[in-house]
Short mmCIF file of N, CA and C in Angstrom, two decimals:
data_model
loop_
_atom_site.label_atom_id
_atom_site.label_comp_id
_atom_site.label_asym_id
_atom_site.label_seq_id
_atom_site.Cartn_x
_atom_site.Cartn_y
_atom_site.Cartn_z
N MET E 1 0.87 -1.18 -0.04
CA MET E 1 0.09 0.00 -0.02
C MET E 1 0.86 1.28 0.10
N LYS E 2 0.47 2.01 -1.20
CA LYS E 2 1.23 3.36 -1.09
C LYS E 2 0.80 4.30 -0.23
N ILE E 3 1.75 4.96 0.53
CA ILE E 3 1.56 6.44 1.37
C ILE E 3 0.97 7.62 0.71
N ASP E 4 0.02 8.43 1.11
CA ASP E 4 -0.31 9.55 0.23
C ASP E 4 -0.32 10.86 1.26
N PRO E 5 1.15 11.27 1.34
CA PRO E 5 1.23 12.26 2.62
C PRO E 5 0.61 13.56 2.23
N HIS E 6 0.47 13.90 0.79
CA HIS E 6 0.01 15.02 0.13
C HIS E 6 -1.44 15.00 -0.11
N LYS E 7 -2.33 13.89 0.23
CA LYS E 7 -3.65 13.63 0.17
C LYS E 7 -4.05 14.11 -1.22
N HIS E 8 -3.51 13.29 -2.21
CA HIS E 8 -3.98 13.56 -3.66
C HIS E 8 -5.08 12.53 -4.16
N LYS E 9 -5.28 11.58 -3.29
CA LYS E 9 -6.46 10.81 -3.48
C LYS E 9 -7.52 11.56 -3.00
N GLU E 10 -7.48 12.22 -1.81
CA GLU E 10 -8.42 12.90 -0.99
C GLU E 10 -9.15 14.29 -1.74
N ARG E 11 -7.91 14.83 -2.53
CA ARG E 11 -8.08 16.00 -3.17
C ARG E 11 -8.98 15.60 -4.44
N TYR E 12 -8.37 14.63 -5.06
CA TYR E 12 -9.13 14.37 -6.35
C TYR E 12 -10.43 13.65 -6.23
N LEU E 13 -10.60 13.13 -5.23
CA LEU E 13 -12.31 12.39 -5.04
C LEU E 13 -12.95 13.50 -4.51
N GLY E 14 -12.43 14.30 -3.88
CA GLY E 14 -13.48 15.48 -3.37
C GLY E 14 -13.87 16.46 -4.46
N TRP E 15 -12.90 16.70 -5.49
CA TRP E 15 -13.05 17.56 -6.41
C TRP E 15 -14.21 16.92 -7.28
N LYS E 16 -13.88 15.55 -7.38
CA LYS E 16 -14.97 14.61 -8.33
C LYS E 16 -16.31 15.04 -7.65
N GLU E 17 -16.53 14.84 -6.35
CA GLU E 17 -17.70 14.84 -5.78
C GLU E 17 -18.37 16.13 -5.75
N ARG E 18 -17.58 17.37 -5.83
CA ARG E 18 -17.98 18.66 -5.69
C ARG E 18 -18.35 19.11 -7.11
N THR E 19 -18.00 18.16 -8.27
CA THR E 19 -18.22 18.70 -9.53
C THR E 19 -19.12 17.61 -10.34
N GLU E 20 -19.95 16.80 -9.52
CA GLU E 20 -20.91 16.23 -10.42
C GLU E 20 -21.93 16.71 -11.40
N LYS E 21 -22.22 17.93 -10.90
CA LYS E 21 -23.13 18.79 -11.90
C LYS E 21 -22.55 19.65 -12.84
N GLY E 22 -21.21 19.56 -12.87
CA GLY E 22 -20.35 20.41 -13.53
C GLY E 22 -19.49 21.33 -12.88
N ILE E 23 -18.23 21.58 -13.21
CA ILE E 23 -17.38 22.84 -12.76
C ILE E 23 -18.06 23.70 -13.07
N PRO E 24 -17.84 24.79 -11.98
CA PRO E 24 -18.48 25.89 -11.93
C PRO E 24 -17.74 26.93 -12.63
N GLU E 25 -16.36 27.03 -12.40
CA GLU E 25 -15.76 28.25 -12.87
C GLU E 25 -15.66 28.14 -14.64
N ILE E 26 -16.18 27.26 -15.26
CA ILE E 26 -15.91 27.31 -16.43
C ILE E 26 -17.28 27.01 -17.14
N SER E 27 -17.39 26.88 -18.84
CA SER E 27 -18.44 26.74 -19.33
C SER E 27 -19.04 25.22 -19.42
N LYS E 28 -19.99 25.14 -19.58
CA LYS E 28 -20.72 23.75 -19.51
C LYS E 28 -20.15 22.76 -20.63
N GLU E 29 -19.91 23.21 -21.62
CA GLU E 29 -19.13 22.49 -22.78
C GLU E 29 -17.70 22.04 -22.26
N ASN E 30 -16.84 22.56 -21.57
CA ASN E 30 -15.58 22.83 -21.14
C ASN E 30 -15.84 21.78 -19.93
N SER E 31 -16.85 21.94 -19.13
CA SER E 31 -17.13 21.05 -17.75
C SER E 31 -17.24 19.56 -18.20
N GLU E 32 -17.90 19.70 -19.27
CA GLU E 32 -18.38 18.10 -19.85
C GLU E 32 -17.30 17.61 -20.30
N ILE E 33 -16.28 18.26 -21.17
CA ILE E 33 -15.22 17.62 -21.99
C ILE E 33 -14.17 17.21 -20.96
N ILE E 34 -13.82 18.36 -20.37
CA ILE E 34 -12.86 17.98 -19.27
C ILE E 34 -13.18 16.62 -18.35
N LYS E 35 -14.55 16.74 -17.51
CA LYS E 35 -15.06 15.63 -16.82
C LYS E 35 -14.80 14.03 -17.63
N LYS E 36 -15.30 14.28 -18.67
CA LYS E 36 -14.96 13.09 -19.74
C LYS E 36 -13.19 12.55 -19.67
N PHE E 37 -12.70 13.64 -20.07
CA PHE E 37 -11.32 13.43 -20.17
C PHE E 37 -10.50 12.62 -18.99
N ILE E 38 -10.90 13.48 -17.95
CA ILE E 38 -10.39 13.08 -16.48
C ILE E 38 -10.86 11.38 -16.19
N ASN E 39 -12.35 11.64 -16.24
CA ASN E 39 -12.65 10.07 -16.13
C ASN E 39 -12.23 8.83 -16.70
N ASP E 40 -11.59 9.30 -18.35
CA ASP E 40 -11.07 8.20 -18.98
C ASP E 40 -9.35 7.87 -18.36
N MET E 41 -9.05 8.94 -18.26
CA MET E 41 -7.74 8.59 -17.45
C MET E 41 -7.67 8.30 -16.09
N GLU E 42 -8.57 8.31 -15.56
CA GLU E 42 -8.89 7.56 -14.05
C GLU E 42 -9.07 6.15 -14.59
N LEU E 43 -9.74 5.79 -15.69
CA LEU E 43 -10.23 4.55 -15.90
C LEU E 43 -9.25 3.65 -16.84
N GLY E 44 -7.97 4.60 -17.39
CA GLY E 44 -7.27 4.10 -18.57
C GLY E 44 -7.71 3.61 -19.56
N LEU E 45 -8.87 4.68 -19.96
CA LEU E 45 -9.63 4.34 -21.38
C LEU E 45 -8.90 5.64 -22.55
N ASN E 46 -8.93 5.10 -23.78
CA ASN E 46 -8.37 5.93 -24.78
C ASN E 46 -7.25 6.46 -24.56
N VAL E 47 -6.44 5.97 -24.08
CA VAL E 47 -5.04 6.30 -23.67
C VAL E 47 -4.00 6.12 -24.90
N SER E 48 -3.10 6.56 -25.19
CA SER E 48 -1.98 6.34 -26.48
C SER E 48 -1.87 4.86 -26.41
N VAL E 49 -1.26 4.65 -27.67
CA VAL E 49 -1.30 3.13 -27.87
C VAL E 49 0.63 2.98 -27.10
N LYS E 50 1.46 4.45 -27.27
CA LYS E 50 2.64 4.34 -26.88
C LYS E 50 2.54 4.63 -25.59
N SER E 51 1.47 4.84 -24.87
CA SER E 51 1.70 5.08 -23.44
C SER E 51 1.32 3.83 -22.49
N LYS E 52 1.75 3.79 -21.30
CA LYS E 52 1.39 2.84 -20.42
C LYS E 52 0.03 2.63 -20.02
N LYS E 53 -0.31 1.36 -20.19
CA LYS E 53 -1.67 0.99 -20.27
C LYS E 53 -2.15 1.26 -18.26
N GLY E 54 -3.30 1.70 -18.57
CA GLY E 54 -3.94 1.39 -17.04
C GLY E 54 -4.35 2.72 -16.68
N SER E 55 -4.85 3.07 -15.34
CA SER E 55 -5.57 4.20 -14.93
C SER E 55 -4.23 5.09 -14.53
N ARG E 56 -4.33 6.32 -14.53
CA ARG E 56 -3.35 7.18 -14.22
C ARG E 56 -3.31 7.41 -12.62
N SER E 57 -2.35 7.77 -12.11
CA SER E 57 -2.33 8.21 -10.46
C SER E 57 -3.08 9.40 -10.14
N TYR E 58 -3.36 9.77 -9.06
CA TYR E 58 -4.27 10.62 -8.52
C TYR E 58 -3.40 11.98 -8.59
N ILE E 59 -2.37 12.02 -8.38
CA ILE E 59 -1.12 13.25 -8.71
C ILE E 59 -1.28 13.49 -9.92
N ARG E 60 -1.32 12.69 -11.07
CA ARG E 60 -1.51 12.72 -12.49
C ARG E 60 -2.73 13.41 -12.84
N LEU E 61 -3.96 12.63 -12.27
CA LEU E 61 -5.41 13.48 -12.56
C LEU E 61 -5.49 14.67 -11.86
N ASN E 62 -4.89 15.17 -10.82
CA ASN E 62 -5.23 16.41 -10.23
C ASN E 62 -4.14 17.61 -11.15
N THR E 63 -3.17 17.10 -11.81
CA THR E 63 -2.34 17.81 -12.68
C THR E 63 -3.02 18.22 -13.79
N LEU E 64 -3.54 17.16 -14.38
CA LEU E 64 -4.44 17.33 -15.58
C LEU E 64 -5.55 18.18 -15.60
N ARG E 65 -6.14 17.78 -14.37
CA ARG E 65 -7.47 18.63 -14.11
C ARG E 65 -7.34 20.32 -14.06
N ASP E 66 -6.22 20.50 -13.16
CA ASP E 66 -5.69 21.65 -13.00
C ASP E 66 -5.50 22.36 -14.43
N LYS E 67 -4.44 21.59 -15.17
CA LYS E 67 -4.04 22.31 -16.26
C LYS E 67 -5.19 22.61 -17.18
N MET E 68 -6.19 21.68 -17.27
CA MET E 68 -7.27 21.43 -18.32
C MET E 68 -8.17 22.93 -17.95
N MET E 69 -8.19 23.09 -16.77
CA MET E 69 -9.02 24.23 -16.06
C MET E 69 -8.64 25.42 -16.59
N PHE E 70 -6.95 25.44 -16.46
CA PHE E 70 -6.12 26.81 -17.02
C PHE E 70 -6.25 26.99 -18.31
N PHE E 71 -6.70 26.03 -19.22
CA PHE E 71 -6.81 26.18 -20.62
C PHE E 71 -8.23 26.84 -20.85
N ALA E 72 -8.95 25.96 -20.33
CA ALA E 72 -10.55 26.50 -20.46
C ALA E 72 -10.35 28.01 -19.90
N ARG E 73 -10.08 28.45 -18.82
CA ARG E 73 -10.18 29.87 -18.66
C ARG E 73 -9.38 30.53 -19.69
N THR E 74 -8.52 30.57 -19.97
CA THR E 74 -7.29 31.26 -20.48
C THR E 74 -7.69 31.32 -22.18
N LEU E 75 -8.33 30.40 -22.71
CA LEU E 75 -8.99 30.51 -24.10
C LEU E 75 -10.21 31.22 -23.97
N LYS E 76 -10.65 31.28 -23.01
CA LYS E 76 -12.12 31.64 -23.04
C LYS E 76 -11.82 33.28 -22.94
N THR E 77 -10.84 33.67 -22.06
CA THR E 77 -10.33 35.23 -21.82
C THR E 77 -9.58 35.77 -23.07
N LYS E 78 -8.66 34.83 -23.63
CA LYS E 78 -8.08 35.24 -24.70
C LYS E 78 -8.69 35.41 -26.01
N TYR E 79 -9.19 34.13 -26.55
CA TYR E 79 -9.94 34.12 -27.67
C TYR E 79 -11.64 34.11 -27.55
N ASN E 80 -12.25 34.06 -26.57
CA ASN E 80 -13.60 34.15 -26.15
C ASN E 80 -14.05 32.32 -26.76
N LEU E 81 -13.36 31.58 -26.69
CA LEU E 81 -13.89 30.01 -26.87
C LEU E 81 -14.86 29.53 -25.72
N ASN E 82 -15.86 28.88 -26.27
CA ASN E 82 -16.86 28.03 -24.75
C ASN E 82 -16.01 27.00 -24.88
N CYS E 83 -15.37 26.19 -25.72
CA CYS E 83 -14.89 24.90 -25.53
C CYS E 83 -13.58 24.77 -25.85
N VAL E 84 -12.49 24.04 -25.20
CA VAL E 84 -11.37 23.95 -25.52
C VAL E 84 -10.97 23.26 -27.03
N THR E 85 -11.87 22.59 -27.14
CA THR E 85 -11.98 21.72 -28.57
C THR E 85 -12.36 22.53 -29.67
N GLU E 86 -12.66 23.83 -29.51
CA GLU E 86 -12.79 24.96 -30.64
C GLU E 86 -11.34 25.36 -31.31
N THR E 87 -10.46 25.26 -30.26
CA THR E 87 -9.22 25.98 -30.51
C THR E 87 -8.61 25.63 -32.04
N ASN E 88 -7.99 26.46 -32.37
CA ASN E 88 -7.07 25.76 -33.79
C ASN E 88 -5.32 26.20 -33.56
N GLU E 89 -4.58 25.63 -34.59
CA GLU E 89 -3.29 25.53 -34.32
C GLU E 89 -2.73 26.69 -34.15
N GLU E 90 -3.24 27.72 -34.50
CA GLU E 90 -2.67 29.37 -34.50
C GLU E 90 -2.54 29.56 -33.28
N GLN E 91 -4.21 29.64 -32.59
CA GLN E 91 -4.63 29.95 -31.18
C GLN E 91 -3.61 29.28 -30.01
N ILE E 92 -3.35 27.87 -30.36
CA ILE E 92 -2.80 27.35 -29.28
C ILE E 92 -1.21 27.64 -29.41
N HIS E 93 -0.70 27.65 -30.42
CA HIS E 93 0.39 28.00 -30.45
C HIS E 93 1.02 29.24 -29.88
N SER E 94 -0.16 30.34 -30.11
CA SER E 94 0.28 31.62 -29.76
C SER E 94 -0.02 31.74 -28.03
N LEU E 95 -0.71 30.91 -27.57
CA LEU E 95 -0.95 30.78 -26.18
C LEU E 95 0.16 30.19 -25.46
N PHE E 96 0.82 29.50 -26.06
CA PHE E 96 2.15 28.77 -25.49
C PHE E 96 3.19 29.85 -25.82
N LEU E 97 3.51 30.44 -26.87
CA LEU E 97 4.44 31.35 -26.79
C LEU E 97 4.30 32.54 -25.80
N ASP E 98 3.08 32.89 -25.77
CA ASP E 98 2.71 33.96 -24.73
C ASP E 98 3.12 33.49 -23.19
N MET E 99 2.90 32.39 -23.02
CA MET E 99 3.54 31.92 -21.77
C MET E 99 4.84 31.58 -21.50
N ARG E 100 5.64 31.11 -22.70
CA ARG E 100 7.23 31.31 -22.62
C ARG E 100 7.70 32.68 -22.66
N ASN E 101 7.10 33.72 -23.03
CA ASN E 101 7.83 35.01 -23.23
C ASN E 101 7.31 35.68 -22.01
N GLY E 102 6.41 35.41 -21.27
CA GLY E 102 5.88 36.03 -20.26
C GLY E 102 4.78 36.83 -20.06
N VAL E 103 4.21 36.65 -21.65
CA VAL E 103 2.83 37.86 -21.90
C VAL E 103 1.89 37.49 -20.68
N ILE E 104 1.58 36.05 -20.56
CA ILE E 104 0.66 35.14 -19.76
C ILE E 104 1.69 34.63 -18.58
N LYS E 105 0.86 35.09 -17.49
CA LYS E 105 1.86 34.96 -16.29
C LYS E 105 0.94 34.15 -15.42
N ARG E 106 1.89 33.63 -14.00
CA ARG E 106 1.31 32.43 -13.38
C ARG E 106 0.32 33.39 -12.29
N GLN E 107 -0.73 32.95 -11.40
CA GLN E 107 -1.38 33.45 -10.59
C GLN E 107 -0.58 34.65 -9.62
N ASN E 108 0.57 34.14 -9.01
CA ASN E 108 1.33 35.34 -8.19
C ASN E 108 2.20 36.27 -9.21
N GLY E 109 2.15 36.46 -10.59
CA GLY E 109 2.39 37.09 -11.11
C GLY E 109 3.88 37.03 -11.87
N THR E 110 4.43 35.75 -11.70
CA THR E 110 5.67 35.44 -11.83
C THR E 110 5.50 34.49 -13.79
N ASN E 111 6.69 34.47 -14.19
CA ASN E 111 6.81 33.91 -15.33
C ASN E 111 6.70 32.39 -15.13
N TYR E 112 5.96 31.62 -16.10
CA TYR E 112 6.17 30.21 -16.17
C TYR E 112 7.51 29.89 -16.59
N LEU E 113 7.76 28.82 -15.40
CA LEU E 113 9.25 28.38 -15.66
C LEU E 113 9.28 27.02 -16.60
N SER E 114 8.28 26.39 -16.54
CA SER E 114 8.46 25.47 -17.39
C SER E 114 6.98 25.10 -18.46
N PRO E 115 6.82 25.93 -19.35
CA PRO E 115 5.46 25.87 -20.14
C PRO E 115 5.34 24.57 -20.77
N SER E 116 6.54 23.90 -21.10
CA SER E 116 6.69 22.39 -21.79
C SER E 116 5.69 21.49 -20.69
N TYR E 117 5.43 21.52 -19.46
CA TYR E 117 4.72 20.64 -18.87
C TYR E 117 2.91 20.95 -19.30
N TYR E 118 2.92 22.24 -19.58
CA TYR E 118 1.43 22.63 -20.10
C TYR E 118 1.17 22.04 -21.37
N VAL E 119 2.24 22.44 -22.23
CA VAL E 119 2.29 21.45 -23.57
C VAL E 119 1.97 20.18 -23.44
N LYS E 120 2.82 19.26 -22.73
CA LYS E 120 2.44 18.05 -22.65
C LYS E 120 1.08 17.52 -22.29
N ALA E 121 0.57 18.26 -21.08
CA ALA E 121 -0.75 18.11 -20.76
C ALA E 121 -1.90 18.45 -22.19
N PHE E 122 -1.42 19.42 -22.65
CA PHE E 122 -2.50 19.98 -23.70
C PHE E 122 -2.49 18.58 -25.10
N LYS E 123 -1.12 18.13 -25.57
CA LYS E 123 -0.88 17.16 -26.06
C LYS E 123 -1.73 15.87 -25.73
N SER E 124 -1.81 15.38 -24.61
CA SER E 124 -2.39 14.36 -23.92
C SER E 124 -3.83 14.45 -24.18
N PHE E 125 -4.10 15.78 -23.97
CA PHE E 125 -5.82 16.09 -24.18
C PHE E 125 -6.11 15.84 -25.32
N TRP E 126 -5.38 16.44 -26.27
CA TRP E 126 -5.67 16.68 -27.77
C TRP E 126 -5.62 15.39 -28.44
N HIS E 127 -4.67 14.53 -27.88
CA HIS E 127 -5.09 13.36 -28.73
C HIS E 127 -5.61 12.16 -28.16
N TRP E 128 -6.25 12.33 -26.92
CA TRP E 128 -7.37 11.77 -26.25
C TRP E 128 -8.66 12.27 -27.04
N TYR E 129 -8.71 13.22 -27.38
CA TYR E 129 -9.87 13.98 -27.98
C TYR E 129 -10.04 13.30 -29.45
N MET E 130 -8.77 13.36 -30.19
CA MET E 130 -8.77 12.87 -31.63
C MET E 130 -9.06 11.36 -31.35
N GLN E 131 -8.84 10.75 -30.67
CA GLN E 131 -8.83 9.33 -30.45
C GLN E 131 -10.55 8.96 -30.29
N ILE E 132 -10.97 9.84 -29.34
CA ILE E 132 -12.85 9.46 -29.16
C ILE E 132 -13.62 10.21 -30.38
N LYS E 133 -13.10 10.89 -30.98
CA LYS E 133 -13.61 11.47 -32.18
C LYS E 133 -13.39 10.35 -33.36
N ARG E 134 -12.31 9.96 -33.52
CA ARG E 134 -12.10 8.68 -34.46
C ARG E 134 -13.02 7.39 -34.36
N LYS E 135 -12.98 7.21 -32.90
CA LYS E 135 -14.39 5.95 -32.87
C LYS E 135 -15.59 6.35 -33.04
N LEU E 136 -15.86 7.80 -33.09
CA LEU E 136 -17.43 8.26 -33.64
C LEU E 136 -17.26 8.40 -35.05
N GLY E 137 -16.06 8.14 -35.75
CA GLY E 137 -16.00 8.22 -37.35
C GLY E 137 -15.78 9.35 -37.77
N MET E 138 -15.10 10.46 -37.19
CA MET E 138 -14.79 11.68 -37.27
C MET E 138 -13.23 11.76 -37.17
N GLU E 139 -12.86 12.55 -38.36
CA GLU E 139 -11.02 12.62 -38.15
C GLU E 139 -10.95 14.21 -37.73
N ILE E 140 -10.04 14.16 -36.96
CA ILE E 140 -9.57 15.70 -36.15
C ILE E 140 -8.21 15.95 -36.21
N ALA E 141 -8.00 16.84 -36.76
CA ALA E 141 -6.38 17.27 -37.46
C ALA E 141 -5.59 17.31 -35.93
N ASP E 142 -4.63 16.99 -35.88
CA ASP E 142 -3.44 17.08 -34.94
C ASP E 142 -2.96 18.32 -34.80
N ILE E 143 -3.32 19.27 -34.02
CA ILE E 143 -3.11 20.64 -34.20
C ILE E 143 -1.83 20.58 -33.12
N THR E 144 -1.31 19.69 -32.63
CA THR E 144 0.04 19.93 -31.29
C THR E 144 1.41 19.22 -32.28
N ILE E 145 1.40 18.79 -33.51
CA ILE E 145 2.48 18.42 -34.13
C ILE E 145 3.80 19.09 -33.71
N TYR E 146 3.73 20.52 -33.92
CA TYR E 146 4.56 21.52 -33.88
C TYR E 146 4.84 22.43 -32.59
N LEU E 147 4.13 21.75 -31.82
CA LEU E 147 4.04 22.56 -30.46
C LEU E 147 5.73 22.38 -29.63
N ASP E 148 6.36 23.49 -29.37
CA ASP E 148 7.28 23.61 -28.74
C ASP E 148 7.46 22.85 -27.23
N THR E 149 8.20 21.45 -27.07
CA THR E 149 8.43 20.86 -26.00
C THR E 149 9.60 21.02 -25.14
N ARG E 150 10.60 21.63 -25.83
CA ARG E 150 12.06 22.16 -24.93
C ARG E 150 11.81 22.47 -23.71
N GLN E 151 12.57 22.19 -23.20
CA GLN E 151 12.81 22.74 -21.71
C GLN E 151 14.00 23.52 -21.37
N GLU E 152 14.15 24.28 -20.70
CA GLU E 152 15.28 25.40 -20.30
C GLU E 152 16.10 24.22 -19.60
N LYS E 153 17.26 24.51 -19.30
CA LYS E 153 18.15 23.61 -18.81
C LYS E 153 18.22 24.72 -17.30
N PRO E 154 18.28 23.85 -16.18
CA PRO E 154 18.33 24.48 -14.60
C PRO E 154 19.54 25.23 -14.57
N ASN E 155 19.33 26.09 -13.55
CA ASN E 155 20.37 26.97 -13.09
C ASN E 155 21.49 25.88 -12.04
N TRP E 156 22.84 25.54 -12.67
CA TRP E 156 23.57 24.62 -12.00
C TRP E 156 24.23 25.40 -10.55
N VAL E 157 24.49 24.65 -9.55
CA VAL E 157 24.67 25.20 -8.54
C VAL E 157 26.28 24.51 -8.18
N TYR E 158 27.14 25.41 -8.12
CA TYR E 158 28.47 25.09 -8.31
C TYR E 158 29.13 24.91 -6.84
N LEU E 159 30.03 24.13 -6.69
CA LEU E 159 30.54 24.20 -5.25
C LEU E 159 32.18 24.41 -5.39
N THR E 160 32.41 25.07 -4.14
CA THR E 160 33.84 25.54 -4.36
C THR E 160 34.87 24.19 -4.04
N GLU E 161 36.35 25.15 -4.25
CA GLU E 161 37.22 23.60 -4.03
C GLU E 161 37.11 23.31 -2.73
N GLU E 162 36.92 24.30 -1.71
CA GLU E 162 37.16 24.15 -0.01
C GLU E 162 35.78 23.43 0.48
N GLN E 163 34.61 23.95 -0.11
CA GLN E 163 33.59 22.91 0.03
C GLN E 163 33.53 21.45 -0.48
N ILE E 164 33.89 21.07 -1.64
CA ILE E 164 34.22 19.90 -1.77
C ILE E 164 35.29 19.17 -0.93
N LYS E 165 36.04 19.74 -0.52
CA LYS E 165 36.87 19.12 0.51
C LYS E 165 36.52 19.06 1.77
N LYS E 166 35.49 20.01 2.40
CA LYS E 166 35.01 19.64 3.45
C LYS E 166 33.68 18.73 3.34
N LEU E 167 33.16 18.23 2.03
CA LEU E 167 32.33 17.46 2.14
C LEU E 167 33.16 16.16 2.06
N CYS E 168 34.34 16.23 1.13
CA CYS E 168 34.68 14.75 1.33
C CYS E 168 35.61 14.56 2.27
N ASP E 169 35.71 15.25 3.43
CA ASP E 169 36.47 15.02 4.69
C ASP E 169 35.37 14.66 5.56
N ASN E 170 33.97 15.10 5.42
CA ASN E 170 32.93 14.56 6.58
C ASN E 170 31.76 13.38 5.77
N SER E 171 32.37 13.14 4.75
CA SER E 171 31.49 12.10 4.45
C SER E 171 32.02 10.52 4.98
N LYS E 172 31.25 9.71 4.75
CA LYS E 172 31.71 8.26 5.45
C LYS E 172 31.94 7.38 4.23
N PHE E 173 32.85 6.42 4.52
CA PHE E 173 33.11 5.29 3.28
C PHE E 173 32.22 4.20 3.34
#
């Protein structure tokens, strides 16, 4: 049995219970598609053939939920779209470019350090959406092919020669 010190399972199940009739902060269309996406990820349905099979962890479900709600709110304010699925390639590229360049900021006013995580979450959603539409006989274009998923290298922390000597002297063999 895994220990969940951050209560990811409780957070997810609480959110699921609170939003049975819809997610209050976003449109009805977005609410329905996000809940269906998250529910499929919970069950492990319609995942990519390249991905690991089975249900997603509660940490992943919470992350996907938060990012999808961010997309719904941002696309509504930036492009007046009622549903995430109405977006096109140009709009989604512009959104991620604005995140990378600091035009769109986090809630605390700072720049996004790794917009690539948001890109990966959106790609996951879009490929899921393509797959469920394919099952219904509709072909949806992949607008995520050229999205930028590169990550900036983290700042390296250097140790001085004296710090290395002190570390070596105090380490146990």
